[in-house]
Amino acid sequence: MLKRILKKCSAVFVLRKKPLMIVAGVIAVVLIFYVVSSPAMVGTAATTRLLPIYSVERDNKAVSLTFDAAWGNEDTQTLIDILDQYNVTVTFFVTGQWVDKFPESVKALHDAGHEVMNHSNDHAHFNALTAEEIAANINACSDKVEQVTGVRPTLFRAPYGEYDDHVIAAVNAMGIHTIQWDCDSLDWKDLSAREIYSRVTANVKPGSIVLFHNAALHTPEALADIIEYLLQNGYEIVPVSKLILTGEYTIDHTGRQIPA
C-alpha cells in the first residue's frame, strides 16, 4: 500500500515538474530583463546622451543674452534701442514664419549688429520629426534669414527647448550648434520687470546663456537694469557665437561646454 502511494506521488511530481520549470524560466527571463534595463544597473555601459550647449566654461566673465522670436513683434525696435544704448550685441533666434511676417525687423536686428539665428521654420516639435525633416525645416528658416541679412545662421535653438539624441545628432550633422540656456528669465509667463530682474541676477554666472523672448510683456522694462547689473559686476555681454568654444571641447552632463 505504501509503495503504491509513493509511486503515485512520484508520478504527480514528474507531471508537474515541466510546468514548474517553464514558470521558473519565465521568471528568470523577466529578472534578467529588469536587471539589464534598470537605469541603476546600466551604469557606465549606457550610451552617452547627446546634449545642446547650455553654458560655456570661460576664463572671463562673459555671458550671452538671447531672445526667441516666434510670435509677436511689438517691442523689437525698443529692444534694439535699449541694447544700442549700452553698446551691447545679443543673439536673436527667429523662426522662418517670423521672418516672413517681419522681414524689416530681421534686417533691423542685423543692421544693429545683432546675431540672427535659427529657431526652426514653424516652431514644430522636433522630437516628432525624422532627421530628413529636421534638416529641411532648419534649412527653410536659414534660407529666409540669409535672404534678408546675407548671413546664414550657424546656431539653432529647438522650439519649446525640446530635443532628444536624434534631434541633436541631426543638427550636428548639419555643422550647426544647438543652443539651450542655463538662465531662464521666464518672461513669457508675464512676470513683472522686478521678478524678471531677480530671476536673471540670481542665476546668471560666467559662461551663462540667458533666455528672453521677443514680445514678452515686461522684458523691455527689465532689460536695462539687467544689463547695468551685469556690467557693474564685471560681466562682458557677447553674442552666442563669440561665447561658445571653437576647436576641441567636451560637453558635460549639465550641458556645459568645456575646453578639451
PDB file of C-alpha atoms in Angstrom:
ATOM      1  CA  MET A   1       0.000   0.000   0.000  1.00  0.00           C
ATOM      2  CA  LEU A   2       2.752   2.416   0.996  1.00  0.00           C
ATOM      3  CA  LYS A   3       4.649   1.616  -2.199  1.00  0.00           C
ATOM      4  CA  ARG A   4       1.604   2.422  -4.320  1.00  0.00           C
ATOM      5  CA  ILE A   5       1.180   5.823  -2.589  1.00  0.00           C
ATOM      6  CA  LEU A   6       4.857   6.711  -3.048  1.00  0.00           C
ATOM      7  CA  LYS A   7       4.702   5.700  -6.698  1.00  0.00           C
ATOM      8  CA  LYS A   8       1.606   7.856  -7.266  1.00  0.00           C
ATOM      9  CA  CYS A   9       3.210  10.874  -5.591  1.00  0.00           C
ATOM     10  CA  SER A  10       6.333  10.420  -7.705  1.00  0.00           C
ATOM     11  CA  ALA A  11       4.251  10.400 -10.880  1.00  0.00           C
ATOM     12  CA  VAL A  12       2.443  13.584  -9.857  1.00  0.00           C
ATOM     13  CA  PHE A  13       5.778  15.299  -9.211  1.00  0.00           C
ATOM     14  CA  VAL A  14       7.106  14.276 -12.622  1.00  0.00           C
ATOM     15  CA  LEU A  15       3.948  15.599 -14.330  1.00  0.00           C
ATOM     16  CA  ARG A  16       4.205  18.905 -12.508  1.00  0.00           C
ATOM     17  CA  LYS A  17       7.949  19.297 -12.909  1.00  0.00           C
ATOM     18  CA  LYS A  18       7.820  20.501 -16.529  1.00  0.00           C
ATOM     19  CA  PRO A  19       5.269  23.326 -15.925  1.00  0.00           C
ATOM     20  CA  LEU A  20       7.244  24.404 -12.862  1.00  0.00           C
ATOM     21  CA  MET A  21      10.444  24.540 -14.900  1.00  0.00           C
ATOM     22  CA  ILE A  22       8.669  26.667 -17.551  1.00  0.00           C
ATOM     23  CA  VAL A  23       7.401  29.092 -14.907  1.00  0.00           C
ATOM     24  CA  ALA A  24      10.863  29.294 -13.345  1.00  0.00           C
ATOM     25  CA  GLY A  25      12.353  30.002 -16.750  1.00  0.00           C
ATOM     26  CA  VAL A  26       9.908  32.828 -17.437  1.00  0.00           C
ATOM     27  CA  ILE A  27      10.669  34.389 -14.057  1.00  0.00           C
ATOM     28  CA  ALA A  28      14.384  34.184 -14.751  1.00  0.00           C
ATOM     29  CA  VAL A  29      13.968  35.922 -18.110  1.00  0.00           C
ATOM     30  CA  VAL A  30      11.926  38.707 -16.511  1.00  0.00           C
ATOM     31  CA  LEU A  31      14.539  39.200 -13.798  1.00  0.00           C
ATOM     32  CA  ILE A  32      17.362  39.345 -16.327  1.00  0.00           C
ATOM     33  CA  PHE A  33      15.441  41.892 -18.428  1.00  0.00           C
ATOM     34  CA  TYR A  34      14.845  44.053 -15.348  1.00  0.00           C
ATOM     35  CA  VAL A  35      18.479  43.987 -14.313  1.00  0.00           C
ATOM     36  CA  VAL A  36      19.696  44.851 -17.794  1.00  0.00           C
ATOM     37  CA  SER A  37      17.107  47.604 -18.309  1.00  0.00           C
ATOM     38  CA  SER A  38      17.231  49.256 -14.904  1.00  0.00           C
ATOM     39  CA  PRO A  39      18.997  52.665 -15.024  1.00  0.00           C
ATOM     40  CA  ALA A  40      20.596  51.840 -11.686  1.00  0.00           C
ATOM     41  CA  MET A  41      22.175  48.734 -13.172  1.00  0.00           C
ATOM     42  CA  VAL A  42      23.200  50.094 -16.560  1.00  0.00           C
ATOM     43  CA  GLY A  43      25.970  52.307 -15.168  1.00  0.00           C
ATOM     44  CA  THR A  44      28.847  53.107 -17.460  1.00  0.00           C
ATOM     45  CA  ALA A  45      27.506  50.749 -20.110  1.00  0.00           C
ATOM     46  CA  ALA A  46      24.868  53.309 -21.077  1.00  0.00           C
ATOM     47  CA  THR A  47      25.375  55.345 -24.248  1.00  0.00           C
ATOM     48  CA  THR A  48      26.359  58.954 -23.532  1.00  0.00           C
ATOM     49  CA  ARG A  49      23.423  61.293 -24.107  1.00  0.00           C
ATOM     50  CA  LEU A  50      23.794  63.977 -26.766  1.00  0.00           C
ATOM     51  CA  LEU A  51      23.228  67.467 -25.366  1.00  0.00           C
ATOM     52  CA  PRO A  52      22.962  71.008 -26.697  1.00  0.00           C
ATOM     53  CA  ILE A  53      25.148  73.765 -25.256  1.00  0.00           C
ATOM     54  CA  TYR A  54      23.552  75.165 -22.099  1.00  0.00           C
ATOM     55  CA  SER A  55      26.521  77.252 -20.917  1.00  0.00           C
ATOM     56  CA  VAL A  56      30.242  77.667 -21.557  1.00  0.00           C
ATOM     57  CA  GLU A  57      33.291  77.413 -19.327  1.00  0.00           C
ATOM     58  CA  ARG A  58      35.285  80.595 -19.912  1.00  0.00           C
ATOM     59  CA  ASP A  59      38.298  82.190 -18.261  1.00  0.00           C
ATOM     60  CA  ASN A  60      36.478  85.521 -18.149  1.00  0.00           C
ATOM     61  CA  LYS A  61      33.023  86.682 -17.044  1.00  0.00           C
ATOM     62  CA  ALA A  62      31.422  86.507 -20.476  1.00  0.00           C
ATOM     63  CA  VAL A  63      27.674  85.881 -20.848  1.00  0.00           C
ATOM     64  CA  SER A  64      25.184  85.893 -23.711  1.00  0.00           C
ATOM     65  CA  LEU A  65      21.699  87.371 -23.772  1.00  0.00           C
ATOM     66  CA  THR A  66      19.356  85.608 -26.192  1.00  0.00           C
ATOM     67  CA  PHE A  67      15.851  86.371 -27.418  1.00  0.00           C
ATOM     68  CA  ASP A  68      13.477  83.907 -29.065  1.00  0.00           C
ATOM     69  CA  ALA A  69      11.217  85.481 -31.696  1.00  0.00           C
ATOM     70  CA  ALA A  70       8.352  83.323 -32.925  1.00  0.00           C
ATOM     71  CA  TRP A  71       5.137  85.250 -32.376  1.00  0.00           C
ATOM     72  CA  GLY A  72       4.703  88.981 -31.798  1.00  0.00           C
ATOM     73  CA  ASN A  73       6.788  91.968 -32.830  1.00  0.00           C
ATOM     74  CA  GLU A  74       5.590  94.707 -30.514  1.00  0.00           C
ATOM     75  CA  ASP A  75       8.932  95.578 -28.948  1.00  0.00           C
ATOM     76  CA  THR A  76      11.717  94.663 -31.384  1.00  0.00           C
ATOM     77  CA  GLN A  77      12.758  98.253 -32.021  1.00  0.00           C
ATOM     78  CA  THR A  78      12.538  99.061 -28.308  1.00  0.00           C
ATOM     79  CA  LEU A  79      14.900  96.192 -27.535  1.00  0.00           C
ATOM     80  CA  ILE A  80      17.266  97.341 -30.278  1.00  0.00           C
ATOM     81  CA  ASP A  81      17.279 100.869 -28.817  1.00  0.00           C
ATOM     82  CA  ILE A  82      18.000  99.652 -25.269  1.00  0.00           C
ATOM     83  CA  LEU A  83      20.809  97.375 -26.430  1.00  0.00           C
ATOM     84  CA  ASP A  84      22.270 100.169 -28.556  1.00  0.00           C
ATOM     85  CA  GLN A  85      22.232 102.483 -25.546  1.00  0.00           C
ATOM     86  CA  TYR A  86      24.660 100.147 -23.771  1.00  0.00           C
ATOM     87  CA  ASN A  87      26.590  99.168 -26.921  1.00  0.00           C
ATOM     88  CA  VAL A  88      25.618  95.534 -26.319  1.00  0.00           C
ATOM     89  CA  THR A  89      25.082  92.926 -29.025  1.00  0.00           C
ATOM     90  CA  VAL A  90      22.992  89.809 -28.478  1.00  0.00           C
ATOM     91  CA  THR A  91      21.556  86.813 -30.320  1.00  0.00           C
ATOM     92  CA  PHE A  92      18.002  86.566 -31.631  1.00  0.00           C
ATOM     93  CA  PHE A  93      16.682  83.100 -32.521  1.00  0.00           C
ATOM     94  CA  VAL A  94      13.916  83.619 -35.076  1.00  0.00           C
ATOM     95  CA  THR A  95      11.502  81.296 -36.823  1.00  0.00           C
ATOM     96  CA  GLY A  96      11.097  81.304 -40.585  1.00  0.00           C
ATOM     97  CA  GLN A  97       7.471  82.285 -40.161  1.00  0.00           C
ATOM     98  CA  TRP A  98       8.554  85.317 -38.102  1.00  0.00           C
ATOM     99  CA  VAL A  99      10.943  86.287 -40.890  1.00  0.00           C
ATOM    100  CA  ASP A 100       8.061  86.012 -43.373  1.00  0.00           C
ATOM    101  CA  LYS A 101       5.920  88.360 -41.285  1.00  0.00           C
ATOM    102  CA  PHE A 102       8.572  90.858 -40.174  1.00  0.00           C
ATOM    103  CA  PRO A 103      11.481  90.959 -42.637  1.00  0.00           C
ATOM    104  CA  GLU A 104      12.078  94.637 -41.851  1.00  0.00           C
ATOM    105  CA  SER A 105      12.667  93.756 -38.173  1.00  0.00           C
ATOM    106  CA  VAL A 106      15.054  90.955 -39.122  1.00  0.00           C
ATOM    107  CA  LYS A 107      17.053  93.438 -41.204  1.00  0.00           C
ATOM    108  CA  ALA A 108      16.948  95.991 -38.385  1.00  0.00           C
ATOM    109  CA  LEU A 109      18.381  93.440 -35.957  1.00  0.00           C
ATOM    110  CA  HIS A 110      21.160  92.539 -38.361  1.00  0.00           C
ATOM    111  CA  ASP A 111      21.931  96.166 -39.200  1.00  0.00           C
ATOM    112  CA  ALA A 112      22.202  96.918 -35.466  1.00  0.00           C
ATOM    113  CA  GLY A 113      24.923  94.264 -35.150  1.00  0.00           C
ATOM    114  CA  HIS A 114      22.896  91.523 -33.502  1.00  0.00           C
ATOM    115  CA  GLU A 115      23.078  87.873 -34.476  1.00  0.00           C
ATOM    116  CA  VAL A 116      20.020  86.461 -36.208  1.00  0.00           C
ATOM    117  CA  MET A 117      19.994  82.704 -35.713  1.00  0.00           C
ATOM    118  CA  ASN A 118      17.664  79.770 -36.376  1.00  0.00           C
ATOM    119  CA  HIS A 119      14.664  78.826 -34.228  1.00  0.00           C
ATOM    120  CA  SER A 120      13.097  76.460 -36.826  1.00  0.00           C
ATOM    121  CA  ASN A 121      10.841  77.345 -39.709  1.00  0.00           C
ATOM    122  CA  ASP A 122       7.486  76.845 -37.997  1.00  0.00           C
ATOM    123  CA  HIS A 123       8.130  76.123 -34.284  1.00  0.00           C
ATOM    124  CA  ALA A 124       7.417  72.424 -34.751  1.00  0.00           C
ATOM    125  CA  HIS A 125       8.003  69.694 -32.164  1.00  0.00           C
ATOM    126  CA  PHE A 126      11.339  68.405 -33.460  1.00  0.00           C
ATOM    127  CA  ASN A 127      11.248  65.197 -31.399  1.00  0.00           C
ATOM    128  CA  ALA A 128       8.476  64.016 -33.731  1.00  0.00           C
ATOM    129  CA  LEU A 129      10.420  64.716 -36.936  1.00  0.00           C
ATOM    130  CA  THR A 130      12.772  62.483 -38.878  1.00  0.00           C
ATOM    131  CA  ALA A 131      16.365  63.539 -39.470  1.00  0.00           C
ATOM    132  CA  GLU A 132      15.454  64.491 -43.028  1.00  0.00           C
ATOM    133  CA  GLU A 133      12.501  66.589 -41.843  1.00  0.00           C
ATOM    134  CA  ILE A 134      14.688  68.307 -39.253  1.00  0.00           C
ATOM    135  CA  ALA A 135      17.260  69.265 -41.882  1.00  0.00           C
ATOM    136  CA  ALA A 136      14.571  70.529 -44.272  1.00  0.00           C
ATOM    137  CA  ASN A 137      12.897  72.576 -41.530  1.00  0.00           C
ATOM    138  CA  ILE A 138      16.137  74.196 -40.394  1.00  0.00           C
ATOM    139  CA  ASN A 139      17.279  74.907 -43.940  1.00  0.00           C
ATOM    140  CA  ALA A 140      13.939  76.552 -44.767  1.00  0.00           C
ATOM    141  CA  CYS A 141      14.417  79.015 -41.898  1.00  0.00           C
ATOM    142  CA  SER A 142      18.100  79.603 -42.678  1.00  0.00           C
ATOM    143  CA  ASP A 143      17.276  80.322 -46.323  1.00  0.00           C
ATOM    144  CA  LYS A 144      14.871  83.053 -45.244  1.00  0.00           C
ATOM    145  CA  VAL A 145      17.296  84.612 -42.754  1.00  0.00           C
ATOM    146  CA  GLU A 146      20.111  84.556 -45.302  1.00  0.00           C
ATOM    147  CA  GLN A 147      17.916  86.163 -47.936  1.00  0.00           C
ATOM    148  CA  VAL A 148      17.213  89.129 -45.639  1.00  0.00           C
ATOM    149  CA  THR A 149      20.581  89.500 -43.866  1.00  0.00           C
ATOM    150  CA  GLY A 150      23.058  87.946 -46.268  1.00  0.00           C
ATOM    151  CA  VAL A 151      24.324  85.756 -43.420  1.00  0.00           C
ATOM    152  CA  ARG A 152      23.400  82.097 -42.962  1.00  0.00           C
ATOM    153  CA  PRO A 153      22.715  81.033 -39.348  1.00  0.00           C
ATOM    154  CA  THR A 154      25.239  78.721 -37.692  1.00  0.00           C
ATOM    155  CA  LEU A 155      23.295  78.262 -34.445  1.00  0.00           C
ATOM    156  CA  PHE A 156      19.946  76.612 -33.767  1.00  0.00           C
ATOM    157  CA  ARG A 157      17.582  76.662 -30.804  1.00  0.00           C
ATOM    158  CA  ALA A 158      14.972  73.921 -30.683  1.00  0.00           C
ATOM    159  CA  PRO A 159      11.342  75.073 -30.367  1.00  0.00           C
ATOM    160  CA  TYR A 160       9.997  74.639 -26.824  1.00  0.00           C
ATOM    161  CA  GLY A 161      13.536  73.685 -25.812  1.00  0.00           C
ATOM    162  CA  GLU A 162      12.632  70.117 -26.800  1.00  0.00           C
ATOM    163  CA  TYR A 163      15.286  67.724 -28.047  1.00  0.00           C
ATOM    164  CA  ASP A 164      16.456  64.137 -27.876  1.00  0.00           C
ATOM    165  CA  ASP A 165      19.518  62.311 -29.170  1.00  0.00           C
ATOM    166  CA  HIS A 166      18.255  62.047 -32.724  1.00  0.00           C
ATOM    167  CA  VAL A 167      17.484  65.793 -32.863  1.00  0.00           C
ATOM    168  CA  ILE A 168      20.955  66.767 -31.659  1.00  0.00           C
ATOM    169  CA  ALA A 169      22.604  64.224 -33.962  1.00  0.00           C
ATOM    170  CA  ALA A 170      20.666  65.541 -36.960  1.00  0.00           C
ATOM    171  CA  VAL A 171      21.587  69.154 -36.204  1.00  0.00           C
ATOM    172  CA  ASN A 172      25.235  68.256 -35.525  1.00  0.00           C
ATOM    173  CA  ALA A 173      25.356  66.516 -38.905  1.00  0.00           C
ATOM    174  CA  MET A 174      24.487  69.866 -40.486  1.00  0.00           C
ATOM    175  CA  GLY A 175      27.516  71.516 -38.879  1.00  0.00           C
ATOM    176  CA  ILE A 176      25.266  73.623 -36.647  1.00  0.00           C
ATOM    177  CA  HIS A 177      25.447  74.055 -32.852  1.00  0.00           C
ATOM    178  CA  THR A 178      22.231  73.561 -30.854  1.00  0.00           C
ATOM    179  CA  ILE A 179      21.976  76.230 -28.159  1.00  0.00           C
ATOM    180  CA  GLN A 180      19.924  75.864 -24.981  1.00  0.00           C
ATOM    181  CA  TRP A 181      20.194  78.095 -21.883  1.00  0.00           C
ATOM    182  CA  ASP A 182      21.083  77.816 -18.204  1.00  0.00           C
ATOM    183  CA  CYS A 183      19.426  81.043 -17.013  1.00  0.00           C
ATOM    184  CA  ASP A 184      15.714  81.387 -17.783  1.00  0.00           C
ATOM    185  CA  SER A 185      14.006  84.745 -17.261  1.00  0.00           C
ATOM    186  CA  LEU A 186      10.555  83.112 -17.555  1.00  0.00           C
ATOM    187  CA  ASP A 187       9.445  86.400 -19.114  1.00  0.00           C
ATOM    188  CA  TRP A 188       6.894  84.525 -21.247  1.00  0.00           C
ATOM    189  CA  LYS A 189       4.875  83.989 -18.056  1.00  0.00           C
ATOM    190  CA  ASP A 190       4.274  87.756 -17.922  1.00  0.00           C
ATOM    191  CA  LEU A 191       6.348  88.111 -14.770  1.00  0.00           C
ATOM    192  CA  SER A 192       6.862  91.671 -13.583  1.00  0.00           C
ATOM    193  CA  ALA A 193      10.043  93.517 -14.522  1.00  0.00           C
ATOM    194  CA  ARG A 194      11.270  93.162 -10.940  1.00  0.00           C
ATOM    195  CA  GLU A 195      10.678  89.397 -10.987  1.00  0.00           C
ATOM    196  CA  ILE A 196      12.486  89.025 -14.311  1.00  0.00           C
ATOM    197  CA  TYR A 197      15.418  91.066 -12.965  1.00  0.00           C
ATOM    198  CA  SER A 198      15.563  88.997  -9.771  1.00  0.00           C
ATOM    199  CA  ARG A 199      15.484  85.671 -11.621  1.00  0.00           C
ATOM    200  CA  VAL A 200      18.271  86.617 -14.008  1.00  0.00           C
ATOM    201  CA  THR A 201      20.591  88.266 -11.500  1.00  0.00           C
ATOM    202  CA  ALA A 202      20.168  85.404  -9.028  1.00  0.00           C
ATOM    203  CA  ASN A 203      21.009  82.689 -11.564  1.00  0.00           C
ATOM    204  CA  VAL A 204      23.470  84.197 -14.028  1.00  0.00           C
ATOM    205  CA  LYS A 205      27.112  83.137 -13.817  1.00  0.00           C
ATOM    206  CA  PRO A 206      30.204  83.350 -16.036  1.00  0.00           C
ATOM    207  CA  GLY A 207      29.504  81.490 -19.258  1.00  0.00           C
ATOM    208  CA  SER A 208      25.721  81.679 -18.890  1.00  0.00           C
ATOM    209  CA  ILE A 209      23.290  81.804 -21.777  1.00  0.00           C
ATOM    210  CA  VAL A 210      20.239  83.816 -20.691  1.00  0.00           C
ATOM    211  CA  LEU A 211      16.819  83.229 -22.250  1.00  0.00           C
ATOM    212  CA  PHE A 212      14.383  86.044 -23.020  1.00  0.00           C
ATOM    213  CA  HIS A 213      11.545  86.331 -25.530  1.00  0.00           C
ATOM    214  CA  ASN A 214      10.750  88.999 -28.036  1.00  0.00           C
ATOM    215  CA  ALA A 215       7.268  90.409 -27.375  1.00  0.00           C
ATOM    216  CA  ALA A 216       7.237  89.291 -23.719  1.00  0.00           C
ATOM    217  CA  LEU A 217       5.204  91.785 -21.721  1.00  0.00           C
ATOM    218  CA  HIS A 218       7.790  93.211 -19.291  1.00  0.00           C
ATOM    219  CA  THR A 219      11.146  92.270 -20.832  1.00  0.00           C
ATOM    220  CA  PRO A 220      11.950  95.742 -22.228  1.00  0.00           C
ATOM    221  CA  GLU A 221      11.180  97.203 -18.829  1.00  0.00           C
ATOM    222  CA  ALA A 222      13.627  94.813 -17.119  1.00  0.00           C
ATOM    223  CA  LEU A 223      16.391  94.748 -19.725  1.00  0.00           C
ATOM    224  CA  ALA A 224      18.233  97.979 -18.923  1.00  0.00           C
ATOM    225  CA  ASP A 225      18.541  97.139 -15.213  1.00  0.00           C
ATOM    226  CA  ILE A 226      19.780  93.624 -16.042  1.00  0.00           C
ATOM    227  CA  ILE A 227      22.431  94.986 -18.413  1.00  0.00           C
ATOM    228  CA  GLU A 228      23.550  97.532 -15.811  1.00  0.00           C
ATOM    229  CA  TYR A 229      23.817  94.805 -13.163  1.00  0.00           C
ATOM    230  CA  LEU A 230      25.940  92.630 -15.459  1.00  0.00           C
ATOM    231  CA  LEU A 231      28.268  95.455 -16.497  1.00  0.00           C
ATOM    232  CA  GLN A 232      28.670  96.735 -12.950  1.00  0.00           C
ATOM    233  CA  ASN A 233      29.610  93.232 -11.805  1.00  0.00           C
ATOM    234  CA  GLY A 234      32.316  92.815 -14.398  1.00  0.00           C
ATOM    235  CA  TYR A 235      30.465  90.760 -16.980  1.00  0.00           C
ATOM    236  CA  GLU A 236      31.152  91.060 -20.698  1.00  0.00           C
ATOM    237  CA  ILE A 237      27.995  90.596 -22.803  1.00  0.00           C
ATOM    238  CA  VAL A 238      28.698  88.898 -26.131  1.00  0.00           C
ATOM    239  CA  PRO A 239      26.644  87.140 -28.827  1.00  0.00           C
ATOM    240  CA  VAL A 240      26.461  83.362 -28.524  1.00  0.00           C
ATOM    241  CA  SER A 241      28.814  82.756 -31.460  1.00  0.00           C
ATOM    242  CA  LYS A 242      31.508  84.629 -29.521  1.00  0.00           C
ATOM    243  CA  LEU A 243      30.741  82.843 -26.255  1.00  0.00           C
ATOM    244  CA  ILE A 244      30.953  79.223 -27.404  1.00  0.00           C
ATOM    245  CA  LEU A 245      34.275  77.456 -27.775  1.00  0.00           C
ATOM    246  CA  THR A 246      35.879  76.502 -31.047  1.00  0.00           C
ATOM    247  CA  GLY A 247      38.326  73.685 -31.572  1.00  0.00           C
ATOM    248  CA  GLU A 248      38.383  70.707 -29.213  1.00  0.00           C
ATOM    249  CA  TYR A 249      35.843  70.659 -26.400  1.00  0.00           C
ATOM    250  CA  THR A 250      33.550  68.386 -24.431  1.00  0.00           C
ATOM    251  CA  ILE A 251      30.013  68.886 -23.110  1.00  0.00           C
ATOM    252  CA  ASP A 252      29.450  67.648 -19.563  1.00  0.00           C
ATOM    253  CA  HIS A 253      26.254  66.150 -18.136  1.00  0.00           C
ATOM    254  CA  THR A 254      24.841  69.618 -17.394  1.00  0.00           C
ATOM    255  CA  GLY A 255      25.323  70.780 -20.993  1.00  0.00           C
ATOM    256  CA  ARG A 256      28.307  72.980 -20.117  1.00  0.00           C
ATOM    257  CA  GLN A 257      30.823  73.301 -22.953  1.00  0.00           C
ATOM    258  CA  ILE A 258      34.328  72.735 -21.591  1.00  0.00           C
ATOM    259  CA  PRO A 259      37.736  73.077 -23.295  1.00  0.00           C
ATOM    260  CA  ALA A 260      39.259  69.683 -24.055  1.00  0.00           C
TER     261      ALA A 260
END
